[in-house]
mmCIF file of N, CA and C in Angstrom:
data_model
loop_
_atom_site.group_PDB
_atom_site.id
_atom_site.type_symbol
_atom_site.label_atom_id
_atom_site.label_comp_id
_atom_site.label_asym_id
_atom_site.label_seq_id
_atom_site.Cartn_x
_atom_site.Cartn_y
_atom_site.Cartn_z
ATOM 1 N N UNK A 141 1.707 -17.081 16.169
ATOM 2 C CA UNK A 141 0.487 -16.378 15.826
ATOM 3 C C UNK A 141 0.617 -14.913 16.220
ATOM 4 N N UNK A 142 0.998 -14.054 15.056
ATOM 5 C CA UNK A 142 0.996 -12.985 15.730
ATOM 6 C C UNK A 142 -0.532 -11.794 15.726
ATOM 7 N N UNK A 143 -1.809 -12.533 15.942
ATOM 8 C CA UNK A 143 -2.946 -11.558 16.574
ATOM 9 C C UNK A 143 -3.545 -13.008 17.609
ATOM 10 N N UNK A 144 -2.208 -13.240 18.396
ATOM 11 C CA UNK A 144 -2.577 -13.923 19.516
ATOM 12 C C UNK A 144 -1.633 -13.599 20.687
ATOM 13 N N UNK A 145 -2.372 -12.790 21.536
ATOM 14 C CA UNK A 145 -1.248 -12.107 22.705
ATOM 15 C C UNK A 145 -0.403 -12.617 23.823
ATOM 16 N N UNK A 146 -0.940 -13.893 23.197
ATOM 17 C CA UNK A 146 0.026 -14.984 24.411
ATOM 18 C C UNK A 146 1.059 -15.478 23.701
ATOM 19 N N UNK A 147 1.208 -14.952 22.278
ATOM 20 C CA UNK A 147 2.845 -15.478 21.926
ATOM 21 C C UNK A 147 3.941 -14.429 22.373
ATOM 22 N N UNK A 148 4.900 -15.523 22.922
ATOM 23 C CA UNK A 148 5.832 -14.727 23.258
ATOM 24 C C UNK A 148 6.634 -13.936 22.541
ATOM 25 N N UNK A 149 6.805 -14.862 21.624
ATOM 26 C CA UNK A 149 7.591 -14.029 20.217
ATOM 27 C C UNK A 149 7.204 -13.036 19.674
ATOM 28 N N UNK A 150 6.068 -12.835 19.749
ATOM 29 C CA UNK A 150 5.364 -11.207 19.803
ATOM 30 C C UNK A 150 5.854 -10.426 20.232
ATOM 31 N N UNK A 151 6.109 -10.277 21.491
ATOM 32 C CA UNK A 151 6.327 -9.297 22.606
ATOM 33 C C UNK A 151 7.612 -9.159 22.555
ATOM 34 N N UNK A 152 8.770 -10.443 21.971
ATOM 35 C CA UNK A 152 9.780 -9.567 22.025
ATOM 36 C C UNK A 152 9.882 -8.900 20.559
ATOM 37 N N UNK A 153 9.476 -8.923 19.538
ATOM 38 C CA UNK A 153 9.649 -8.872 18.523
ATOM 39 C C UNK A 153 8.109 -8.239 17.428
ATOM 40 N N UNK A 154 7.739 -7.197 17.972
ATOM 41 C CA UNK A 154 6.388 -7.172 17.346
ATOM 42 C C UNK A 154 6.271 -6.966 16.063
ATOM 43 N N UNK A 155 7.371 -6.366 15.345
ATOM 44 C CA UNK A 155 7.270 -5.665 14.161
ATOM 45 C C UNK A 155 7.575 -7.458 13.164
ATOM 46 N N UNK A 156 8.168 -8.080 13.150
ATOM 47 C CA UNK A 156 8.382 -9.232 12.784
ATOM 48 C C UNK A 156 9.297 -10.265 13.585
ATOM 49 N N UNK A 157 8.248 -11.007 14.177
ATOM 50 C CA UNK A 157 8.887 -12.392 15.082
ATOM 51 C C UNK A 157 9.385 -13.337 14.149
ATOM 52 N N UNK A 158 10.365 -13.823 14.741
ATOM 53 C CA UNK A 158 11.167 -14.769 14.181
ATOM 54 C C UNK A 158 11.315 -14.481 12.610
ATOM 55 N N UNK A 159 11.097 -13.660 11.838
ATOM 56 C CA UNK A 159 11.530 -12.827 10.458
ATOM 57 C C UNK A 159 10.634 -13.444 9.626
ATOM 58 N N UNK A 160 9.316 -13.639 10.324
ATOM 59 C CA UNK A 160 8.320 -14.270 9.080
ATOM 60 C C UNK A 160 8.064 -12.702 7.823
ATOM 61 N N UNK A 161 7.692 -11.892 7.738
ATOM 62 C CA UNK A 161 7.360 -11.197 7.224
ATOM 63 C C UNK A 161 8.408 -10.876 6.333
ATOM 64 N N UNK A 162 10.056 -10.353 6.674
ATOM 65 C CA UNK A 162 11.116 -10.739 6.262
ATOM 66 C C UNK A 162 11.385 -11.646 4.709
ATOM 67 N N UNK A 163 10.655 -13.138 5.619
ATOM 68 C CA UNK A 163 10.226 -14.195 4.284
ATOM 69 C C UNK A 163 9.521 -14.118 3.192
ATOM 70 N N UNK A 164 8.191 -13.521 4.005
ATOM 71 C CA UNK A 164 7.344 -13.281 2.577
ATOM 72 C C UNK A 164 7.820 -12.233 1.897
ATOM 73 N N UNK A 165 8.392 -10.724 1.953
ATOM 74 C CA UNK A 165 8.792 -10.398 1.778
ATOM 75 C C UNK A 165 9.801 -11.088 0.193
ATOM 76 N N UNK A 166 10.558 -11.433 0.822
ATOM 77 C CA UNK A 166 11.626 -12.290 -0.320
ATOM 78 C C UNK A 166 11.064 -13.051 -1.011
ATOM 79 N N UNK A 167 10.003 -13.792 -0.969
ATOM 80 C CA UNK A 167 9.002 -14.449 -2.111
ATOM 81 C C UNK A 167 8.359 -13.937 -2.676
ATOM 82 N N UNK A 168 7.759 -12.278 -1.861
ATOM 83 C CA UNK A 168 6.931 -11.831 -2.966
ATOM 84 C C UNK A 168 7.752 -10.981 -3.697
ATOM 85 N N UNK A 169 9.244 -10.362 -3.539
ATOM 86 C CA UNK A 169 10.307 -10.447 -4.673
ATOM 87 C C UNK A 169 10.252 -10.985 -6.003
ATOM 88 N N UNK A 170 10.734 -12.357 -5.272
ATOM 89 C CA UNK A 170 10.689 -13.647 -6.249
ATOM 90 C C UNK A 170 9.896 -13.774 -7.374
ATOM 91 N N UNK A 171 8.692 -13.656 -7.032
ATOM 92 C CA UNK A 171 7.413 -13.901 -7.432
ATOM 93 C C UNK A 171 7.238 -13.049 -8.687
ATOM 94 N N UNK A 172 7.362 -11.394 -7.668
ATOM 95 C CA UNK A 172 7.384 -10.162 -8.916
ATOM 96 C C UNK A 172 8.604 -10.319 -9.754
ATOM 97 N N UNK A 173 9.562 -10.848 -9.656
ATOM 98 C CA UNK A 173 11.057 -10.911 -10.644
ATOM 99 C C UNK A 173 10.711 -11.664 -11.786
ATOM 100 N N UNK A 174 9.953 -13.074 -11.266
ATOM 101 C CA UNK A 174 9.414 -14.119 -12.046
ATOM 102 C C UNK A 174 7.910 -13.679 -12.847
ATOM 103 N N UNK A 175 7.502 -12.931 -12.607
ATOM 104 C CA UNK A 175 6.293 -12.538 -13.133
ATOM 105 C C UNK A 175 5.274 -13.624 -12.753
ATOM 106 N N UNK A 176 5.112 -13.778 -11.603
ATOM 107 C CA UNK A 176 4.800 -15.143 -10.515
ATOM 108 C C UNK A 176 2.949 -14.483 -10.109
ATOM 109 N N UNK A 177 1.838 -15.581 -9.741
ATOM 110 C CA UNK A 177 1.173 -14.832 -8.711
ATOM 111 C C UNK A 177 1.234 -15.588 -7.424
ATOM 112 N N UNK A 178 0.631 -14.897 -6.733
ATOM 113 C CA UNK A 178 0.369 -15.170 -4.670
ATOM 114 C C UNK A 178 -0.570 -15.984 -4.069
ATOM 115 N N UNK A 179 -0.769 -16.461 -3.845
ATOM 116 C CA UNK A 179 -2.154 -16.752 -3.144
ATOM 117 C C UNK A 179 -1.625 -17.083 -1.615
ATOM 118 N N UNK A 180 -1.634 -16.161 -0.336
ATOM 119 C CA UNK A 180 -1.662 -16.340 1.400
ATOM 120 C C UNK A 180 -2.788 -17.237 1.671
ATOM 121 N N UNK A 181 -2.353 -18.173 2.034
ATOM 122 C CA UNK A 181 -3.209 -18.889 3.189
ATOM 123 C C UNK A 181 -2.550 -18.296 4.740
ATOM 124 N N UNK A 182 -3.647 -18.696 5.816
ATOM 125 C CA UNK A 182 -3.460 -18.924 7.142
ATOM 126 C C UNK A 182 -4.258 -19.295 7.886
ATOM 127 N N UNK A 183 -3.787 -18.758 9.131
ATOM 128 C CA UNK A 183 -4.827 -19.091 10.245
ATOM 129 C C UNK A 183 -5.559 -17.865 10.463
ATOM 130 N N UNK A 184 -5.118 -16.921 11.249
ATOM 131 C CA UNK A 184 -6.073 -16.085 11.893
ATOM 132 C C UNK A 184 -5.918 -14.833 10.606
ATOM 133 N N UNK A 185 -6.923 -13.914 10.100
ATOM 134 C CA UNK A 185 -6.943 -12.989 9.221
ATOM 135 C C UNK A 185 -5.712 -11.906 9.417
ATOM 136 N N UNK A 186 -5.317 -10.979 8.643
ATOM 137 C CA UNK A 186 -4.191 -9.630 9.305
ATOM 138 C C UNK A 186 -4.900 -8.553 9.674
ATOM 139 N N UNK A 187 -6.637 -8.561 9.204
ATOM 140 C CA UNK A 187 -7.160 -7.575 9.705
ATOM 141 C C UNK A 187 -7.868 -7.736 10.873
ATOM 142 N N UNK A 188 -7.963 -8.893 11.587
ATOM 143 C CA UNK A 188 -8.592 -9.092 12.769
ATOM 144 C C UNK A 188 -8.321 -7.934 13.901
ATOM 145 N N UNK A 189 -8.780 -7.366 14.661
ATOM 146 C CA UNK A 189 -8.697 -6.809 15.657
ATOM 147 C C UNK A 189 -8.132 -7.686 16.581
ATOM 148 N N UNK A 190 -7.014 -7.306 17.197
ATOM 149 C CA UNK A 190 -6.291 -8.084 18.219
ATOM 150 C C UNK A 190 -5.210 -8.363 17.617
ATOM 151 N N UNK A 191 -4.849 -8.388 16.128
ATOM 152 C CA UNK A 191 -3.851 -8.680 15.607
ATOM 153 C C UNK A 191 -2.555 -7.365 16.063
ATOM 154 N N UNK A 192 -1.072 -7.789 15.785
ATOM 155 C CA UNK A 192 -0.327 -6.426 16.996
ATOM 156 C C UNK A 192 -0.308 -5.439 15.930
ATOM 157 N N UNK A 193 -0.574 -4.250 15.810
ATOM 158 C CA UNK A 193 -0.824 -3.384 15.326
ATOM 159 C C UNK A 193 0.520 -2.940 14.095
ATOM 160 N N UNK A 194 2.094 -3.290 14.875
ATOM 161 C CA UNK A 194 3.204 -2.821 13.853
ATOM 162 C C UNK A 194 3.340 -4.143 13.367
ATOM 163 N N UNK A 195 2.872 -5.174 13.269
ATOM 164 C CA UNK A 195 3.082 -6.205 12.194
ATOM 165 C C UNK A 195 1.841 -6.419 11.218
ATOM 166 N N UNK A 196 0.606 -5.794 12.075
ATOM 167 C CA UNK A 196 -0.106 -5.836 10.667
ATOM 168 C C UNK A 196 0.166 -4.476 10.076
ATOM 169 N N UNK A 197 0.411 -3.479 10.454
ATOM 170 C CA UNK A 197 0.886 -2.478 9.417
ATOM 171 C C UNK A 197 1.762 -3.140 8.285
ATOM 172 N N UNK A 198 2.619 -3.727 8.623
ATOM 173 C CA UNK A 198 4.128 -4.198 7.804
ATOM 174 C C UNK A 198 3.098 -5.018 7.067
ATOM 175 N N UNK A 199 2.612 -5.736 7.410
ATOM 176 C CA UNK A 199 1.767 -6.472 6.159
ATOM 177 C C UNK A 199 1.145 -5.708 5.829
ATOM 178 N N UNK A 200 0.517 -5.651 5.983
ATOM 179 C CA UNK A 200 -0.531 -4.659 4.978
ATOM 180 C C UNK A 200 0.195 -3.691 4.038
ATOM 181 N N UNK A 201 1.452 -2.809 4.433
ATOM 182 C CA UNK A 201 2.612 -2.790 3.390
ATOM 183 C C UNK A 201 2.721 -3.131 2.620
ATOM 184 N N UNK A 202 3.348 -4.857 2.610
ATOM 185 C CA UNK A 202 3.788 -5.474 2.001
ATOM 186 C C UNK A 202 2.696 -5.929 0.882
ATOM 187 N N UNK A 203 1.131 -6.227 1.379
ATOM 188 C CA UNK A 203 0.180 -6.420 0.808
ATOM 189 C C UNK A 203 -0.171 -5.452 -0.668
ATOM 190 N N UNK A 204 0.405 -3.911 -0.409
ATOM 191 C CA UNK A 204 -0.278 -2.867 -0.993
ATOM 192 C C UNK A 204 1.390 -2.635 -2.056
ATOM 193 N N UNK A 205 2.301 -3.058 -1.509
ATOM 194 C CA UNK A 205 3.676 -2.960 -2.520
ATOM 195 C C UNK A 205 3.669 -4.007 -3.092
ATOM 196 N N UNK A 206 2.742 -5.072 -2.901
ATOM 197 C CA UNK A 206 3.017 -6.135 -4.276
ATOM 198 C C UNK A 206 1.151 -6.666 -4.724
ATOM 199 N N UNK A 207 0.721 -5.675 -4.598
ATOM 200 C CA UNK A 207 -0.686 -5.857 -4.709
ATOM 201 C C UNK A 207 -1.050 -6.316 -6.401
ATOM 202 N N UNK A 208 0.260 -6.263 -7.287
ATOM 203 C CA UNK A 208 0.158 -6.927 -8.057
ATOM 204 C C UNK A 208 0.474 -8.297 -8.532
ATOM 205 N N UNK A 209 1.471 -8.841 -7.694
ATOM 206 C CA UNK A 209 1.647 -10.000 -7.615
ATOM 207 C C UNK A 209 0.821 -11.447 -6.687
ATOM 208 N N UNK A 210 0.379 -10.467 -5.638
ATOM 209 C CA UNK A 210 -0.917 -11.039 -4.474
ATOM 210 C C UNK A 210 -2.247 -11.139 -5.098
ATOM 211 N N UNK A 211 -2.749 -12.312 -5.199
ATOM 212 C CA UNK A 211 -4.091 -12.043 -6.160
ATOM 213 C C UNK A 211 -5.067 -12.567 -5.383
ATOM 214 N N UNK A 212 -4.949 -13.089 -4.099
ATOM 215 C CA UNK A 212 -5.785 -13.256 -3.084
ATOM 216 C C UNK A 212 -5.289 -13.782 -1.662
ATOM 217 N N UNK A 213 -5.825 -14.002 -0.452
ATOM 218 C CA UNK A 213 -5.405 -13.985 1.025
ATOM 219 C C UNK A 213 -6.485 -14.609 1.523
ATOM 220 N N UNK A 214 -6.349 -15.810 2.076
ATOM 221 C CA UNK A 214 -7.582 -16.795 2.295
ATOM 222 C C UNK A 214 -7.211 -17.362 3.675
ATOM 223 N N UNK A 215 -8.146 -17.071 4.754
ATOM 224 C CA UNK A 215 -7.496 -16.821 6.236
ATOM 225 C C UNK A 215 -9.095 -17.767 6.888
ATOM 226 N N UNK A 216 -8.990 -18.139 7.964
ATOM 227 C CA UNK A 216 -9.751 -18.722 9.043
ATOM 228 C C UNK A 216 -10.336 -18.610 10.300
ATOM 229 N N UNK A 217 -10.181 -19.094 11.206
ATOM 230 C CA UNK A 217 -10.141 -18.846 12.776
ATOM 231 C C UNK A 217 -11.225 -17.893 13.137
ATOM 232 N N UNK A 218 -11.723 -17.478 12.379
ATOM 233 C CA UNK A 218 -13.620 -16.616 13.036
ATOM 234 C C UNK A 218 -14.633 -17.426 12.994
ATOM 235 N N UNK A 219 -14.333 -18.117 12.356
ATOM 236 C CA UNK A 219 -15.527 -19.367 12.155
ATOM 237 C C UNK A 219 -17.016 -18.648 11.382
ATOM 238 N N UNK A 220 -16.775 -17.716 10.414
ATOM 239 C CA UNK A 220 -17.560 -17.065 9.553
ATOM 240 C C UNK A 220 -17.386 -16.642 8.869
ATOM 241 N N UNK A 221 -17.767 -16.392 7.500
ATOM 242 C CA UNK A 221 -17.565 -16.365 6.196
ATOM 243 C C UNK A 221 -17.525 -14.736 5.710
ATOM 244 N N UNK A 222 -16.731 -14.488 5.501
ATOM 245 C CA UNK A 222 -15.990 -12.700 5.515
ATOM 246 C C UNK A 222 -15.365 -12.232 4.100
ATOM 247 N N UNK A 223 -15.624 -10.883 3.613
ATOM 248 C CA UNK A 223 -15.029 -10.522 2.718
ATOM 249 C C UNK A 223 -14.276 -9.021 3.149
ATOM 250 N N UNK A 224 -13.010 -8.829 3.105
ATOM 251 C CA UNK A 224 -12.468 -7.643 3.509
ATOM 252 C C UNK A 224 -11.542 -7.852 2.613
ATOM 253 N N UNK A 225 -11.735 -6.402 2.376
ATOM 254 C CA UNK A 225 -10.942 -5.225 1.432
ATOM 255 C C UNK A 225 -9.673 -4.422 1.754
ATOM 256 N N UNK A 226 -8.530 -5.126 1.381
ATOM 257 C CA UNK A 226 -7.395 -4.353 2.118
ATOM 258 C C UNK A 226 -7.412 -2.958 0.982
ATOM 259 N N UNK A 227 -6.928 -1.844 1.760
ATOM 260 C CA UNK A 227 -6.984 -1.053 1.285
ATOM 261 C C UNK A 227 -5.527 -0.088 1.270
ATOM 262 N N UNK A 228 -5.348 1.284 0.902
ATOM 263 C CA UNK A 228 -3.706 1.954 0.601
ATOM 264 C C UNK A 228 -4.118 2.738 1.727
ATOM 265 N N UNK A 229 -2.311 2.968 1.869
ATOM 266 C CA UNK A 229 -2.280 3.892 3.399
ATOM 267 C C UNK A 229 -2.389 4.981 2.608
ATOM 268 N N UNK A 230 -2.780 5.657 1.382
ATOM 269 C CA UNK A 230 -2.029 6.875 0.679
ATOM 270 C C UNK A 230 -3.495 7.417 0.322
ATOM 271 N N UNK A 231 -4.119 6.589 -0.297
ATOM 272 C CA UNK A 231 -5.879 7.331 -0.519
ATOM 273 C C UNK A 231 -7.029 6.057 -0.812
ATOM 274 N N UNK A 232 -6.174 5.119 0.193
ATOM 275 C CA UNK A 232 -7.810 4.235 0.766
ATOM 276 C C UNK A 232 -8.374 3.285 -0.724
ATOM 277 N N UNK A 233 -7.546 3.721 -2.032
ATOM 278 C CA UNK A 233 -7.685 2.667 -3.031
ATOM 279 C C UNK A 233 -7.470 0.807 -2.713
ATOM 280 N N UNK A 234 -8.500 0.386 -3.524
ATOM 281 C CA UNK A 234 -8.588 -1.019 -3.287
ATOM 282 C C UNK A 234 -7.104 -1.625 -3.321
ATOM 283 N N UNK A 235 -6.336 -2.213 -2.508
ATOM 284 C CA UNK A 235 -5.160 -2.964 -2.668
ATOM 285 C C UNK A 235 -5.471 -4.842 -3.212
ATOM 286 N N UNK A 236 -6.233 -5.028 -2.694
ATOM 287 C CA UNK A 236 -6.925 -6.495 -2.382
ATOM 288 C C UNK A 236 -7.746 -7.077 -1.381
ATOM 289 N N UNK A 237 -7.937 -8.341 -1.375
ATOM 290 C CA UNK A 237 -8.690 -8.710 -0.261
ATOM 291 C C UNK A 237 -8.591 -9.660 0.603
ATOM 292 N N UNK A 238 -9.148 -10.177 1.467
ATOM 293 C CA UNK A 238 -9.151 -10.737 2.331
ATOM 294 C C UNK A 238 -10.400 -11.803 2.612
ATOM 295 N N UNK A 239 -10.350 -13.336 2.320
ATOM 296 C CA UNK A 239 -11.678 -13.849 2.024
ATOM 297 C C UNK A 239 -11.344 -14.899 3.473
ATOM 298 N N UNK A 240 -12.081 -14.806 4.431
ATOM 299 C CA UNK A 240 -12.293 -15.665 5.600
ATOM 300 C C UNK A 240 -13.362 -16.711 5.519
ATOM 301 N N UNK A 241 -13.164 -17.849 5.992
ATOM 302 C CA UNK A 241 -14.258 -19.144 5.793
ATOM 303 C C UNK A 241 -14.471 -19.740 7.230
ATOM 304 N N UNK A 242 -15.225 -20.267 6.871
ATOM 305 C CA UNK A 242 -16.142 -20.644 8.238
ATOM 306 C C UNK A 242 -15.464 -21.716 8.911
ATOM 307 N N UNK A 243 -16.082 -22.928 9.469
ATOM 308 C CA UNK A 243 -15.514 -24.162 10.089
ATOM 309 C C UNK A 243 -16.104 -25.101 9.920
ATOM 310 N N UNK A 244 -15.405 -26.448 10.521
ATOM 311 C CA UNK A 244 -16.100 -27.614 10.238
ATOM 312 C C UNK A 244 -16.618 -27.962 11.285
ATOM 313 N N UNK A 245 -15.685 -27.400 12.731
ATOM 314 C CA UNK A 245 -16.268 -27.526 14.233
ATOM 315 C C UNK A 245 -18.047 -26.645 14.190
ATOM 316 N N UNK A 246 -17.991 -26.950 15.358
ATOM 317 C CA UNK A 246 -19.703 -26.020 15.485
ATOM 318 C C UNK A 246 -19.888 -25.405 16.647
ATOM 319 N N UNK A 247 -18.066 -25.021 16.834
ATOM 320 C CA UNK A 247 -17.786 -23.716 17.852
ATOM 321 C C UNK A 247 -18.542 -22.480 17.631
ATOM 322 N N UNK A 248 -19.593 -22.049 18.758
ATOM 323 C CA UNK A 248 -19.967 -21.341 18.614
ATOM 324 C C UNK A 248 -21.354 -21.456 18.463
ATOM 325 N N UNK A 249 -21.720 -22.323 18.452
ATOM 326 C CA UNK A 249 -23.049 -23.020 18.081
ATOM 327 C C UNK A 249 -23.580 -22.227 16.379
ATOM 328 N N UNK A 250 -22.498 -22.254 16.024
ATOM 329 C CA UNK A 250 -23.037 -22.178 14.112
ATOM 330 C C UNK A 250 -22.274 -24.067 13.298
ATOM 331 N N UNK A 251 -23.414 -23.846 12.555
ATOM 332 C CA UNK A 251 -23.409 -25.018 11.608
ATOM 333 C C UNK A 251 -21.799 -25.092 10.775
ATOM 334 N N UNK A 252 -21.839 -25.883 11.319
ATOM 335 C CA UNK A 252 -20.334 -26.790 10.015
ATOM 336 C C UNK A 252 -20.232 -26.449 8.643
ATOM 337 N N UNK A 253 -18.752 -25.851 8.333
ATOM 338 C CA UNK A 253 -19.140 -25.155 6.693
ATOM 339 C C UNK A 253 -17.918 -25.641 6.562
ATOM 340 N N UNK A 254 -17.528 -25.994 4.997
ATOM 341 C CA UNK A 254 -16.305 -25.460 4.659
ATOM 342 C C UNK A 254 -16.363 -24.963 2.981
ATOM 343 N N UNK A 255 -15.333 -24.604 2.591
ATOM 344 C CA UNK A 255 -15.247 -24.198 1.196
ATOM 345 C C UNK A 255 -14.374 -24.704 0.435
ATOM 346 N N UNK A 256 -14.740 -24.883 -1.066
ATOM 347 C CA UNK A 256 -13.776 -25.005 -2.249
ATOM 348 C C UNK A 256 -13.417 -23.883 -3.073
ATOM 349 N N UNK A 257 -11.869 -23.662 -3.274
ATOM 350 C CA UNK A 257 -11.713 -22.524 -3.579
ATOM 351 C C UNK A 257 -11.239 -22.875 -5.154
#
């Protein structure tokens, strides 16, 4: 988990641990070679605060250099229902987005949600 500060693999490796980014990277290649689209799932969002700052840059990169092949990013772990707008490091144009969903727990004392996408 890298916007979780207790991984170790973080710390030695912030810019990309264990060469995940690397990976996507080479799929979203793939993808654009193939005239392919994207859809990211995960756990915790890339824009969360707390996330390490030179690996969500690199994504968010990677997000905005294949922003045509990425056609959405569907993330978790806030336990609330979110719409964020990744945007360009160059003049803040829409790159894509970022759609976060709620939970089924009732961490937090909010009601049990989930979604069909």
């Amino acid at each position: 988990e890298v916007c979780d500060e207790r991984d170790f693999n973080v710390l030695r490796n912030p810019t990309d641990p264990l060469g995940q980014l690397a990976w996507v990277e080479e799929l979203l290649r793939g993808a654009e070679k193939n005239n392919e689209n994207i859809y990211i799932t995960g756990h915790i969002p890339p824009a969360l605060v707390g996330c390490y700052p030179d690996w969500a840059g690199r994504y968010n990169a990677l997000i905005e250099r294949f922003s045509g092949v990425v056609k959405g990013q569907f993330f978790a772990h806030t336990h609330t229902e979110d719409l964020h707008i990744t945007r360009s490091f160059n003049n803040s144009a829409p790159t894509g987005y970022i759609m976060t969903t709620s939970s089924v727990t009732t961490n937090l004392e909010r009601q049990p949600a989930f979604r069909l996408y």
